[in-house]
PDB file of C-alpha atoms in Angstrom:
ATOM      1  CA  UNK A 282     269.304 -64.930 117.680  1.00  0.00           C
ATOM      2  CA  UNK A 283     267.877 -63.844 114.825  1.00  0.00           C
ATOM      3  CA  UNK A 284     268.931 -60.301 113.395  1.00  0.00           C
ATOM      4  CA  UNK A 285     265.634 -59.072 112.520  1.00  0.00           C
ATOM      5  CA  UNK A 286     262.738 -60.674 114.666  1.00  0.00           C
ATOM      6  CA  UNK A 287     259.166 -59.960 114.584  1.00  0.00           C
ATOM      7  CA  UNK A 288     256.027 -60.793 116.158  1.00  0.00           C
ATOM      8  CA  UNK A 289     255.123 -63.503 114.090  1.00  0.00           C
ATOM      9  CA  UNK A 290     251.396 -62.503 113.733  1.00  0.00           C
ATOM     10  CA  UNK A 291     248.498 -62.799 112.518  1.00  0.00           C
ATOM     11  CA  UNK A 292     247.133 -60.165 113.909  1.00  0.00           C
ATOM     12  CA  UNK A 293     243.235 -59.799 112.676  1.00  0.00           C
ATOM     13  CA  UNK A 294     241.590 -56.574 114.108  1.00  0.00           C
ATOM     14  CA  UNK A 295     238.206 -55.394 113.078  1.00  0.00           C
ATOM     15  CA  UNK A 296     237.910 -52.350 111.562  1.00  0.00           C
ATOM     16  CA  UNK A 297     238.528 -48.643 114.015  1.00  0.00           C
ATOM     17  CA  UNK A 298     240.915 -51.095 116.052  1.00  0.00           C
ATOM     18  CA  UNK A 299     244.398 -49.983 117.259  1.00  0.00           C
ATOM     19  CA  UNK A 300     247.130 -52.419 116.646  1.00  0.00           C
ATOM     20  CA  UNK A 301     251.000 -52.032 117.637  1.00  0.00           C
ATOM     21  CA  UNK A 302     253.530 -54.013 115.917  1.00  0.00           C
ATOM     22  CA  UNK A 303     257.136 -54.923 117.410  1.00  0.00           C
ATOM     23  CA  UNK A 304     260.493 -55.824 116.017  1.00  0.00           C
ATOM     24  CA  UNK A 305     263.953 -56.168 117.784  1.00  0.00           C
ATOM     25  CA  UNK A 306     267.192 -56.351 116.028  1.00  0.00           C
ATOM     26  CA  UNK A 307     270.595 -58.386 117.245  1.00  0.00           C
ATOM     27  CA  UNK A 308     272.848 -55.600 115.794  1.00  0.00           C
ATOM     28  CA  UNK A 309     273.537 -52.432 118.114  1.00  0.00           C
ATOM     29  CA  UNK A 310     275.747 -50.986 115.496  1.00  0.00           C
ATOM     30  CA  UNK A 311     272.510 -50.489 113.183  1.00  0.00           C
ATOM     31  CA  UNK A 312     272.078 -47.143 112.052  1.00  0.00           C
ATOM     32  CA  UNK A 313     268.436 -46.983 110.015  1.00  0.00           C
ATOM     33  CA  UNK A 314     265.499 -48.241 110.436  1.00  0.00           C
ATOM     34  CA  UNK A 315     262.020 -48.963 108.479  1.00  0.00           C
ATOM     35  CA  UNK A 316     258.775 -50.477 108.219  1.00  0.00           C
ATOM     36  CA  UNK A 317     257.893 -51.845 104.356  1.00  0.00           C
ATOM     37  CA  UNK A 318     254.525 -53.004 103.595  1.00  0.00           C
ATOM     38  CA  UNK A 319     254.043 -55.888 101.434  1.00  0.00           C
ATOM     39  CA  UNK A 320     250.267 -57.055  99.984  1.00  0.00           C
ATOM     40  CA  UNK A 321     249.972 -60.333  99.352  1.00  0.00           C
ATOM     41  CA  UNK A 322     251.932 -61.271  96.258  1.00  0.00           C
ATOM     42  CA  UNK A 323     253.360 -58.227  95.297  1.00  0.00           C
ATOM     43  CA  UNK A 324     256.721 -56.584  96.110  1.00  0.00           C
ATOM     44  CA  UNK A 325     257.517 -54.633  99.567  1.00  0.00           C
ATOM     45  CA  UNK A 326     257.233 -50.923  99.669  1.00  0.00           C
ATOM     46  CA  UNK A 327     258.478 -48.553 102.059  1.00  0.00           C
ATOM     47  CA  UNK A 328     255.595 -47.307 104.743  1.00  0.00           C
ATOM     48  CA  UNK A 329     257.798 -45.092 106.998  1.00  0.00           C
ATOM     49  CA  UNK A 330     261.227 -44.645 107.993  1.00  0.00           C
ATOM     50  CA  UNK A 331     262.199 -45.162 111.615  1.00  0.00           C
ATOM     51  CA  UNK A 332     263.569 -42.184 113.473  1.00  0.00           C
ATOM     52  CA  UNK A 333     265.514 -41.715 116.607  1.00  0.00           C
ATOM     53  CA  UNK A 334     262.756 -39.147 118.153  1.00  0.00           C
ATOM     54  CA  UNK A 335     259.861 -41.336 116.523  1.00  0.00           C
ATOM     55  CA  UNK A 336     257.575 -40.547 114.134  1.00  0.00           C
ATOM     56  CA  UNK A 337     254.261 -40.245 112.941  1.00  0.00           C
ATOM     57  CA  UNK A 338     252.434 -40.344 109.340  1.00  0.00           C
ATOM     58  CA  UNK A 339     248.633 -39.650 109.367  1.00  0.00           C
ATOM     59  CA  UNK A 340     247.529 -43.067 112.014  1.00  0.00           C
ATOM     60  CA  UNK A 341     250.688 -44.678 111.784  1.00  0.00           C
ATOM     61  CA  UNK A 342     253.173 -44.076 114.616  1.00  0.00           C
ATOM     62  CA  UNK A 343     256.911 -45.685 114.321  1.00  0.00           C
ATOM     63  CA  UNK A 344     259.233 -45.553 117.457  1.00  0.00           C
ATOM     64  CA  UNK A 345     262.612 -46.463 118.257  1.00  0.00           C
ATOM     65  CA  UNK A 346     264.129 -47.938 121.333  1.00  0.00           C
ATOM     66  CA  UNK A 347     267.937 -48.335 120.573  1.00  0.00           C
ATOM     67  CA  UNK A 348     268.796 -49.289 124.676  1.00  0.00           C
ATOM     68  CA  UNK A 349     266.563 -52.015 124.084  1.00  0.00           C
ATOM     69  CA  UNK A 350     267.094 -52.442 119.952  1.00  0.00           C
ATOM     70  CA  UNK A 351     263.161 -52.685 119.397  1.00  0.00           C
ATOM     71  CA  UNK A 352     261.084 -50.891 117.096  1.00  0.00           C
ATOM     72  CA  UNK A 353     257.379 -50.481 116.809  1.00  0.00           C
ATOM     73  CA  UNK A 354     254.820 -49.828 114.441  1.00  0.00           C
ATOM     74  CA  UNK A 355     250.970 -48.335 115.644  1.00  0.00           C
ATOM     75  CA  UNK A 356     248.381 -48.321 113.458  1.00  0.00           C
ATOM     76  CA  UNK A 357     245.548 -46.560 114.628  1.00  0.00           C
ATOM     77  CA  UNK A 358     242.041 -46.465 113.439  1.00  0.00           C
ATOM     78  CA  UNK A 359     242.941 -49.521 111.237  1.00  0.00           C
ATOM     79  CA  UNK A 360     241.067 -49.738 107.733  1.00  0.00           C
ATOM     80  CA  UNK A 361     240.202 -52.127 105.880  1.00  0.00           C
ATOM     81  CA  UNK A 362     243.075 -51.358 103.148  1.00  0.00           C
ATOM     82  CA  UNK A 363     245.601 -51.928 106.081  1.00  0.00           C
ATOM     83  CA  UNK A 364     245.868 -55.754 105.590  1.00  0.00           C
ATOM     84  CA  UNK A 365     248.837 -56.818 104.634  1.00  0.00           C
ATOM     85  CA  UNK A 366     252.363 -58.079 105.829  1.00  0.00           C
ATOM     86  CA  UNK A 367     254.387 -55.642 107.562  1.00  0.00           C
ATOM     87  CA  UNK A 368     258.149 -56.042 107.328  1.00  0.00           C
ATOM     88  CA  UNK A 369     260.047 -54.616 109.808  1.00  0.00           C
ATOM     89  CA  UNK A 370     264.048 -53.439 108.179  1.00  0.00           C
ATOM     90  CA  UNK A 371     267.187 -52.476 109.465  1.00  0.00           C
ATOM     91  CA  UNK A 372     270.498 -50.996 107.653  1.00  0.00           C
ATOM     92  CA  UNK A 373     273.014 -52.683 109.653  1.00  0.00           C
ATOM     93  CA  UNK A 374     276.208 -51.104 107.476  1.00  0.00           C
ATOM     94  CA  UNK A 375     274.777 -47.509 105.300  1.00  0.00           C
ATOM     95  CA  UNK A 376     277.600 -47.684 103.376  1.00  0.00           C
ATOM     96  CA  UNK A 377     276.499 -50.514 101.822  1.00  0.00           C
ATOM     97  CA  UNK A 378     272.951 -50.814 102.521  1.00  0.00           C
ATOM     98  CA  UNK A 379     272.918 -54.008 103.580  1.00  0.00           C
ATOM     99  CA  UNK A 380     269.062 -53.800 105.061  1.00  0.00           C
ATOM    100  CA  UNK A 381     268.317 -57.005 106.722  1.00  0.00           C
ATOM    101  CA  UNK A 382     264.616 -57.844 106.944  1.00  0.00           C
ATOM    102  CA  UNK A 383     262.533 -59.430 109.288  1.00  0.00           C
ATOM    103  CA  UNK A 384     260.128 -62.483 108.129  1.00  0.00           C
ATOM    104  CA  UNK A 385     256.828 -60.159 108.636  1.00  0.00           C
ATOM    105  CA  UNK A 386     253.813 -59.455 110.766  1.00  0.00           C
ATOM    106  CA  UNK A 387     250.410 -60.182 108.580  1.00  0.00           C
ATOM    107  CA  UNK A 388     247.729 -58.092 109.387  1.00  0.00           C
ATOM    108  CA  UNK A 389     244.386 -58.718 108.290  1.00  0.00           C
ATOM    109  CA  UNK A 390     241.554 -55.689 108.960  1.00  0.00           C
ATOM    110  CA  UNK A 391     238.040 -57.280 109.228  1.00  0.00           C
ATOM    111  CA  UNK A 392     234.837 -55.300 108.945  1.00  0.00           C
TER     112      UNK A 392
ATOM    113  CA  UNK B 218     257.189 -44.136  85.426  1.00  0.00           C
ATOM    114  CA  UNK B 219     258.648 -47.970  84.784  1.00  0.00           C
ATOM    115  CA  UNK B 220     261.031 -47.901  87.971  1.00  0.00           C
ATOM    116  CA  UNK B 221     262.855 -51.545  88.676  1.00  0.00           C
ATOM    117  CA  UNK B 222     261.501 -53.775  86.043  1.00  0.00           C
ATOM    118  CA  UNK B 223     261.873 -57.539  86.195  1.00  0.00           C
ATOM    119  CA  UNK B 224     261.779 -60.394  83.529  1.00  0.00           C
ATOM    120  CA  UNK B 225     260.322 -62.914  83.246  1.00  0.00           C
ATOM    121  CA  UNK B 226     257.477 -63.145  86.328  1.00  0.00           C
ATOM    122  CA  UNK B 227     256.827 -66.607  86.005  1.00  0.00           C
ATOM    123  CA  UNK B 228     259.377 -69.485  85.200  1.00  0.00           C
ATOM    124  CA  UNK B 229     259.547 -72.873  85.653  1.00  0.00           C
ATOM    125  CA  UNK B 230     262.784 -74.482  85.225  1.00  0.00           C
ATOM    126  CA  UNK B 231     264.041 -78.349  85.958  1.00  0.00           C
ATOM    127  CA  UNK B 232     266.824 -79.192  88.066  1.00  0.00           C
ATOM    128  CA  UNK B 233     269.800 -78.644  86.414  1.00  0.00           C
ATOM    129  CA  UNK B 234     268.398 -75.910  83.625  1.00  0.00           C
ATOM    130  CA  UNK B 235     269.795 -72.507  83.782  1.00  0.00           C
ATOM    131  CA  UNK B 236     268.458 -69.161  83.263  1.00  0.00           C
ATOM    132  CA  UNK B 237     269.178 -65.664  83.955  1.00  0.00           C
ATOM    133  CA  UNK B 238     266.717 -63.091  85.896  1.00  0.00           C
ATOM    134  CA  UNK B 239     266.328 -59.983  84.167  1.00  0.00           C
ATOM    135  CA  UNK B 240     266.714 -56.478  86.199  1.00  0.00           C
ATOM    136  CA  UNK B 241     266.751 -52.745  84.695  1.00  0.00           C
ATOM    137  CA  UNK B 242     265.891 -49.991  86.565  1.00  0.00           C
ATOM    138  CA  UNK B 243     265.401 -46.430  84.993  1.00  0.00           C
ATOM    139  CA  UNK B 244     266.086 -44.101  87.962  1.00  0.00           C
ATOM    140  CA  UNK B 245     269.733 -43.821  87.406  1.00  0.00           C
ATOM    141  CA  UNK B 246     270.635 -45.770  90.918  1.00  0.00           C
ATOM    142  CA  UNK B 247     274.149 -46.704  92.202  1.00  0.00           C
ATOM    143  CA  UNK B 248     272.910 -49.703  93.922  1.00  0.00           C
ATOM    144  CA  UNK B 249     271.076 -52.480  93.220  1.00  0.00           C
ATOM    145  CA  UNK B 250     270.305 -56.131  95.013  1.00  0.00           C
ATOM    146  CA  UNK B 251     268.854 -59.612  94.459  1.00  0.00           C
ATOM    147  CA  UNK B 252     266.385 -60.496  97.275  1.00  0.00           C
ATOM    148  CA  UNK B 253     265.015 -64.195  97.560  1.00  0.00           C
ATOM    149  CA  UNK B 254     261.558 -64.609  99.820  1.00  0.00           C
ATOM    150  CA  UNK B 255     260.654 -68.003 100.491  1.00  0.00           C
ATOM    151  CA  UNK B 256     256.904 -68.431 101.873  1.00  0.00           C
ATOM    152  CA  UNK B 257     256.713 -66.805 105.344  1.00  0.00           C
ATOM    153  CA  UNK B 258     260.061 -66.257 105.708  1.00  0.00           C
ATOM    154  CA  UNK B 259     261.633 -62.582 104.913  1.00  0.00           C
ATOM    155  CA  UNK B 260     263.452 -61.327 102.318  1.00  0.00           C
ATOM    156  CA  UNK B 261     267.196 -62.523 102.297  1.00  0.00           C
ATOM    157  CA  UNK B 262     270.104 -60.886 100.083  1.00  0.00           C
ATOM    158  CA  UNK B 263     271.991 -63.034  97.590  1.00  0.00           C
ATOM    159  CA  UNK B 264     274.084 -60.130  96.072  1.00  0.00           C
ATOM    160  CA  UNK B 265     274.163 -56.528  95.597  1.00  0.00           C
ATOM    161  CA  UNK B 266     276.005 -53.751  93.623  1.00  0.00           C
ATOM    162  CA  UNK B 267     277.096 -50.621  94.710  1.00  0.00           C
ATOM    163  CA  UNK B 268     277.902 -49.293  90.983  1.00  0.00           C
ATOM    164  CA  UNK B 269     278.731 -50.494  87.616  1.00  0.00           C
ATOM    165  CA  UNK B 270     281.410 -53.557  87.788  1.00  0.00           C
ATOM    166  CA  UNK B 271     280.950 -53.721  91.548  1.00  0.00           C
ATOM    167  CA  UNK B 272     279.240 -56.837  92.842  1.00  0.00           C
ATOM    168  CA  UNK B 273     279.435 -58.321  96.248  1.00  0.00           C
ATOM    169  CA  UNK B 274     277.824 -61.270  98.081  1.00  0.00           C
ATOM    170  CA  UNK B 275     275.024 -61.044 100.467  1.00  0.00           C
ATOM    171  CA  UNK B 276     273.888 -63.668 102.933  1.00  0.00           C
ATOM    172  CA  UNK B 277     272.974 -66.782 100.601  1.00  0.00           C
ATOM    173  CA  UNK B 278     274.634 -66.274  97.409  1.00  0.00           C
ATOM    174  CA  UNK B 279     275.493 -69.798  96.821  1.00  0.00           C
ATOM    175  CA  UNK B 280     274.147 -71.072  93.573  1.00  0.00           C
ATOM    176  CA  UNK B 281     273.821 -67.753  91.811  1.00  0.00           C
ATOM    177  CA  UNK B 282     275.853 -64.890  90.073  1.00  0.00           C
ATOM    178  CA  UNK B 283     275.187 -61.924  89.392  1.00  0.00           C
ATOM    179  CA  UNK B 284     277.166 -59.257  86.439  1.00  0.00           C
ATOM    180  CA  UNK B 285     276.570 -55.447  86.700  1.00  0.00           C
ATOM    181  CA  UNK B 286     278.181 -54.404  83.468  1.00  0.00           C
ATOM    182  CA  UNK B 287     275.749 -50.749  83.414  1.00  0.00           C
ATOM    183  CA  UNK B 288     274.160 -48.922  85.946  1.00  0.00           C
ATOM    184  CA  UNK B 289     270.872 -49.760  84.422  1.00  0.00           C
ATOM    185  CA  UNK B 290     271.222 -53.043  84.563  1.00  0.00           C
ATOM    186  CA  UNK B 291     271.671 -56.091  87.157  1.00  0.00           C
ATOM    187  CA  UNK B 292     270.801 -59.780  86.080  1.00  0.00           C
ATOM    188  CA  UNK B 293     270.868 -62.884  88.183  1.00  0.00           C
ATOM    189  CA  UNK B 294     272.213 -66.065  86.669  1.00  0.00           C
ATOM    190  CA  UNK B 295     271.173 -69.496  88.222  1.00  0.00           C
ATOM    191  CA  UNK B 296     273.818 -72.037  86.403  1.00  0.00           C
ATOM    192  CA  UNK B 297     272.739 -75.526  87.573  1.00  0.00           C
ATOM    193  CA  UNK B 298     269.097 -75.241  89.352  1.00  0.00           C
ATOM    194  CA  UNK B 299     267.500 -76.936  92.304  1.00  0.00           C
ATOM    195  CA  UNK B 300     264.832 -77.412  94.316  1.00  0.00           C
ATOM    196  CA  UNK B 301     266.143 -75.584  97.344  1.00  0.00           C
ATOM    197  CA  UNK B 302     266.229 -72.338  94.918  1.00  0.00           C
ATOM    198  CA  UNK B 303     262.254 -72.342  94.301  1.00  0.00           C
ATOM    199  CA  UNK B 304     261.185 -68.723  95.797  1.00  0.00           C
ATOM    200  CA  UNK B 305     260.168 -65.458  94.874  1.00  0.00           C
ATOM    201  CA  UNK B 306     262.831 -63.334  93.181  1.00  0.00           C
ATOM    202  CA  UNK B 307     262.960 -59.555  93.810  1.00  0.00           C
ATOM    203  CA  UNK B 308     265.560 -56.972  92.433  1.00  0.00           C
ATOM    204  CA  UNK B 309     265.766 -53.575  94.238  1.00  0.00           C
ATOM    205  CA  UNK B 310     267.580 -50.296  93.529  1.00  0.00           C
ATOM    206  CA  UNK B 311     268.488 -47.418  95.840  1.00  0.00           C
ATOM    207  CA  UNK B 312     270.049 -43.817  95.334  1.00  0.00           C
ATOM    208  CA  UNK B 313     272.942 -44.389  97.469  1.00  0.00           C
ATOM    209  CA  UNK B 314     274.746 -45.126 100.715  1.00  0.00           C
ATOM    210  CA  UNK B 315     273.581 -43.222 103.559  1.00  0.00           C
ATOM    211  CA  UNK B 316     270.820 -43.603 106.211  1.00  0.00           C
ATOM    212  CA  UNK B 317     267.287 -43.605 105.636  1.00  0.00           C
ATOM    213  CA  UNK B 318     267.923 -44.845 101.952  1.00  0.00           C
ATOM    214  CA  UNK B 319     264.424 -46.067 100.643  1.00  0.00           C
ATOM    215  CA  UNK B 320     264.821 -49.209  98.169  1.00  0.00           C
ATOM    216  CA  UNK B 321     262.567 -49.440  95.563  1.00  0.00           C
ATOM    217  CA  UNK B 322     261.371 -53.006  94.369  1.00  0.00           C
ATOM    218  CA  UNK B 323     260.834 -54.889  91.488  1.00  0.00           C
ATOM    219  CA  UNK B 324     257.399 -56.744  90.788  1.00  0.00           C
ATOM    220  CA  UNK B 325     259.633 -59.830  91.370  1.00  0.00           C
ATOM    221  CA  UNK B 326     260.007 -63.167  89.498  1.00  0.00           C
ATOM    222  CA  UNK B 327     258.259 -66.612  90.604  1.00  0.00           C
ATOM    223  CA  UNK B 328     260.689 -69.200  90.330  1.00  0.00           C
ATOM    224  CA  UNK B 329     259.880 -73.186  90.631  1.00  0.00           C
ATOM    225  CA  UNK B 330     262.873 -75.577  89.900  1.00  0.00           C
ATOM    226  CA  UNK B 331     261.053 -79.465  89.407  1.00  0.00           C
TER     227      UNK B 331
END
């Protein structure tokens, strides 16, 4: 199993469309979680971090499920500026940051 | 605000060349780490740093090294390269150990061994 799976995608929505993301993790021990976006040839940045109560940021929702070691990502209302590869990212040791990272969900927003 | 700066962002090298990967970061951060992202595939880490003249290995640091002489500063070295090492190249920094630690990323390096 892999440590970090995610849907593999692609999801393409049209625009005002609600679209959930999920991502499990092999590692019970894990401690923090996040969702990184990533546009096409550029470098990941962070989204949101992942907490234990869930959490929301304007139309994105994040939740946690650590009995079943998923996560999830909602986008609601999706725009057109939401395309991109979502990477779903867990710290499995915070001591030494070692964030593993899953392979991505691409999301492409058409009009 | 220059952040994690990486040099160069193109390279192409031939089997057996080696080069160094340049990585400075300006935000005074205790750790830093060498990501590799192959198409489709996530990002993996080859080594990271938890401080000056601490480096450890990540999941696939065969074929590379890695030197963290300042706090600033974190190169990659590739000695003898090959094909299996053509990716994207990203160095990251963070402020620390502790949960919900956000890394920030380089622009990343394109690397092609022939």
């Amino acid at each position: 199993r892999k440590e970090v799976e995610q849907d593999p995608g692609p999801f393409n929505v049209p625009e005002g469309a609600t679209v959930a993301f999920n991502c499990t993790y092999s590692n019970s021990a894990s401690q923090s979680f996040f969702w990184y976006r990533q546009d096409c040839r550029k470098e990941p940045k962070l989204l949101m971090s992942v907490y234990s109560s869930g959490n929301e940021d304007g139309r994105f929702t994040a939740q946690l499920n650590r009995a079943s070691q998923y996560i999830s990502l909602l986008i609601r209302d999706s725009k057109l500026s939401d395309s991109a590869t979502y990477l779903c990212v867990v710290n499995m040791d915070p001591w030494n940051n070692d964030m593993r990272f899953g392979a991505g969900t691409r999301l492409t927003v058409k009009p | 605000n220059a952040g994690v700066t990486q040099t160069p962002k193109f390279r192409i090298l031939k089997i057996g060349q080696s080069m160094t990967l340049q990585c400075t970061q300006d935000m005074n951060h205790n750790y830093m780490y060498w990501y590799r992202q192959d198409p489709g595939m996530g990002l993996k880490l080859i080594y990271y740093s938890v401080g000056a003249g601490i480096t450890d290995k990540g999941e696939v640091p065969n074929g590379y090294n890695v030197s963290r002489s300042t706090t600033e500063d974190f190169p990659l070295r590739l000695e003898l390269a090959a094909p299996s090492q053509t990716s994207v190249y990203f160095c990251a920094s963070s402020p620390g150990q502790g949960l919900n630690t956000e890394a920030f990323f380089g622009q990343g390096t394109r690397l092609t061994v022939v």
